[in-house]
Amino acid sequence: MLSFPRLRRGKDNRRVFLVLILHQINWCVNGIIRFYFISGSAEYLVEGSVYPLKKGSMLIMRAGEAHCIRILRADRYERYAINFPLSAFESIDPEGMLTSIYTARELGENNHFHMSGYEDIFEQMCDSSLDSYSRQVKIKVGILRILDALNDASNKKHHPPAENSFEAQMLRYINENLFDKLTVDSLAEHFFLSRSQFGRVFKKATGASPWDYITAKRLITAKEMIEKGYTAKKAAEDCGFSDYSSFYRAFVKRFGNSPKG
């Protein structure tokens, strides 16, 4: 049986939508996300990159990419969101050609495409009148159609050089040293800012506090290691957690279950 349980169409009247929550809308864990914007006044943040949204905007995010929507006006906004695992199409595309747009790029780069005219495909995938099996087939076919179109669009798209803003430098430094002994104070000192200044700049760029961002990324990597057969203790140590009990509590809080491995 095909399984894509996290396909949804959403409407929201809230002005503020910036909280990063693992396993919900703002982190992708062990899979990939596609976000399709229909209406509203908003912009999307992915790892410090800011993408203005308009009807037909499509955002793609892979496991571990921090992302959130920033509502600019209190208008209702509508969007579709699909979460699915990278392994979903291994039997069809074992070399990963269709999913390379997710994997063969740096964090926060080339996330946005303008793909107008795809609302009908999303509507078909949300058709609740279909039986479970028919709907899952419809979803998989729809995702394949959109993946193919995204790859065509990516091949024709001009990809600008990597962003080198101050915010991009901060994120790059953290991700390159993610499992080292990091503290907010040491990061602020590295970038010649006070702790409060660093926190404000970081949260404006990502929607998350520095320590929440670091902890979430470490936990996602630890979870992937455990699923590959590493012990929970080894995963915790390799991912920068010096105290296993703290790792255990953080893991349960984020994922809702204990680390097993």
mmCIF file of N, CA and C in Angstrom, residues 20 199-200 202-204 206-214:
data_model
loop_
_atom_site.group_PDB
_atom_site.id
_atom_site.type_symbol
_atom_site.label_atom_id
_atom_site.label_comp_id
_atom_site.label_asym_id
_atom_site.label_seq_id
_atom_site.Cartn_x
_atom_site.Cartn_y
_atom_site.Cartn_z
ATOM 1 N N LEU A 20 9.039 27.286 15.119
ATOM 2 C CA LEU A 20 9.601 26.069 14.523
ATOM 3 C C LEU A 20 9.223 24.868 15.385
ATOM 4 N N GLY A 199 21.193 36.801 18.953
ATOM 5 C CA GLY A 199 19.912 36.115 19.015
ATOM 6 C C GLY A 199 18.850 36.790 18.164
ATOM 7 N N ARG A 200 18.822 38.126 18.173
ATOM 8 C CA ARG A 200 17.825 38.852 17.385
ATOM 9 C C ARG A 200 18.060 38.673 15.891
ATOM 10 N N PHE A 202 19.672 36.272 14.402
ATOM 11 C CA PHE A 202 19.466 34.872 14.036
ATOM 12 C C PHE A 202 17.982 34.550 13.924
ATOM 13 N N LYS A 203 17.209 34.991 14.896
ATOM 14 C CA LYS A 203 15.781 34.673 14.879
ATOM 15 C C LYS A 203 15.066 35.363 13.724
ATOM 16 N N LYS A 204 15.499 36.569 13.382
ATOM 17 C CA LYS A 204 14.892 37.257 12.246
ATOM 18 C C LYS A 204 15.161 36.497 10.950
ATOM 19 N N THR A 206 15.844 33.132 10.646
ATOM 20 C CA THR A 206 15.415 31.730 10.599
ATOM 21 C C THR A 206 14.053 31.466 11.234
ATOM 22 N N GLY A 207 13.601 32.363 12.100
ATOM 23 C CA GLY A 207 12.376 32.110 12.839
ATOM 24 C C GLY A 207 12.597 31.290 14.090
ATOM 25 N N ALA A 208 13.848 30.963 14.394
ATOM 26 C CA ALA A 208 14.160 30.137 15.569
ATOM 27 C C ALA A 208 15.251 30.803 16.386
ATOM 28 N N SER A 209 15.306 30.471 17.672
ATOM 29 C CA SER A 209 16.437 30.923 18.480
ATOM 30 C C SER A 209 17.662 30.103 18.099
ATOM 31 N N PRO A 210 18.875 30.629 18.319
ATOM 32 C CA PRO A 210 20.079 29.874 17.932
ATOM 33 C C PRO A 210 20.136 28.482 18.559
ATOM 34 N N TRP A 211 19.836 28.388 19.857
ATOM 35 C CA TRP A 211 19.993 27.088 20.508
ATOM 36 C C TRP A 211 18.921 26.103 20.079
ATOM 37 N N ASP A 212 17.698 26.567 19.839
ATOM 38 C CA ASP A 212 16.657 25.669 19.322
ATOM 39 C C ASP A 212 17.051 25.131 17.948
ATOM 40 N N TYR A 213 17.619 25.997 17.117
ATOM 41 C CA TYR A 213 18.061 25.605 15.778
ATOM 42 C C TYR A 213 19.141 24.530 15.867
ATOM 43 N N ILE A 214 20.154 24.767 16.695
ATOM 44 C CA ILE A 214 21.258 23.821 16.828
ATOM 45 C C ILE A 214 20.773 22.485 17.379
#
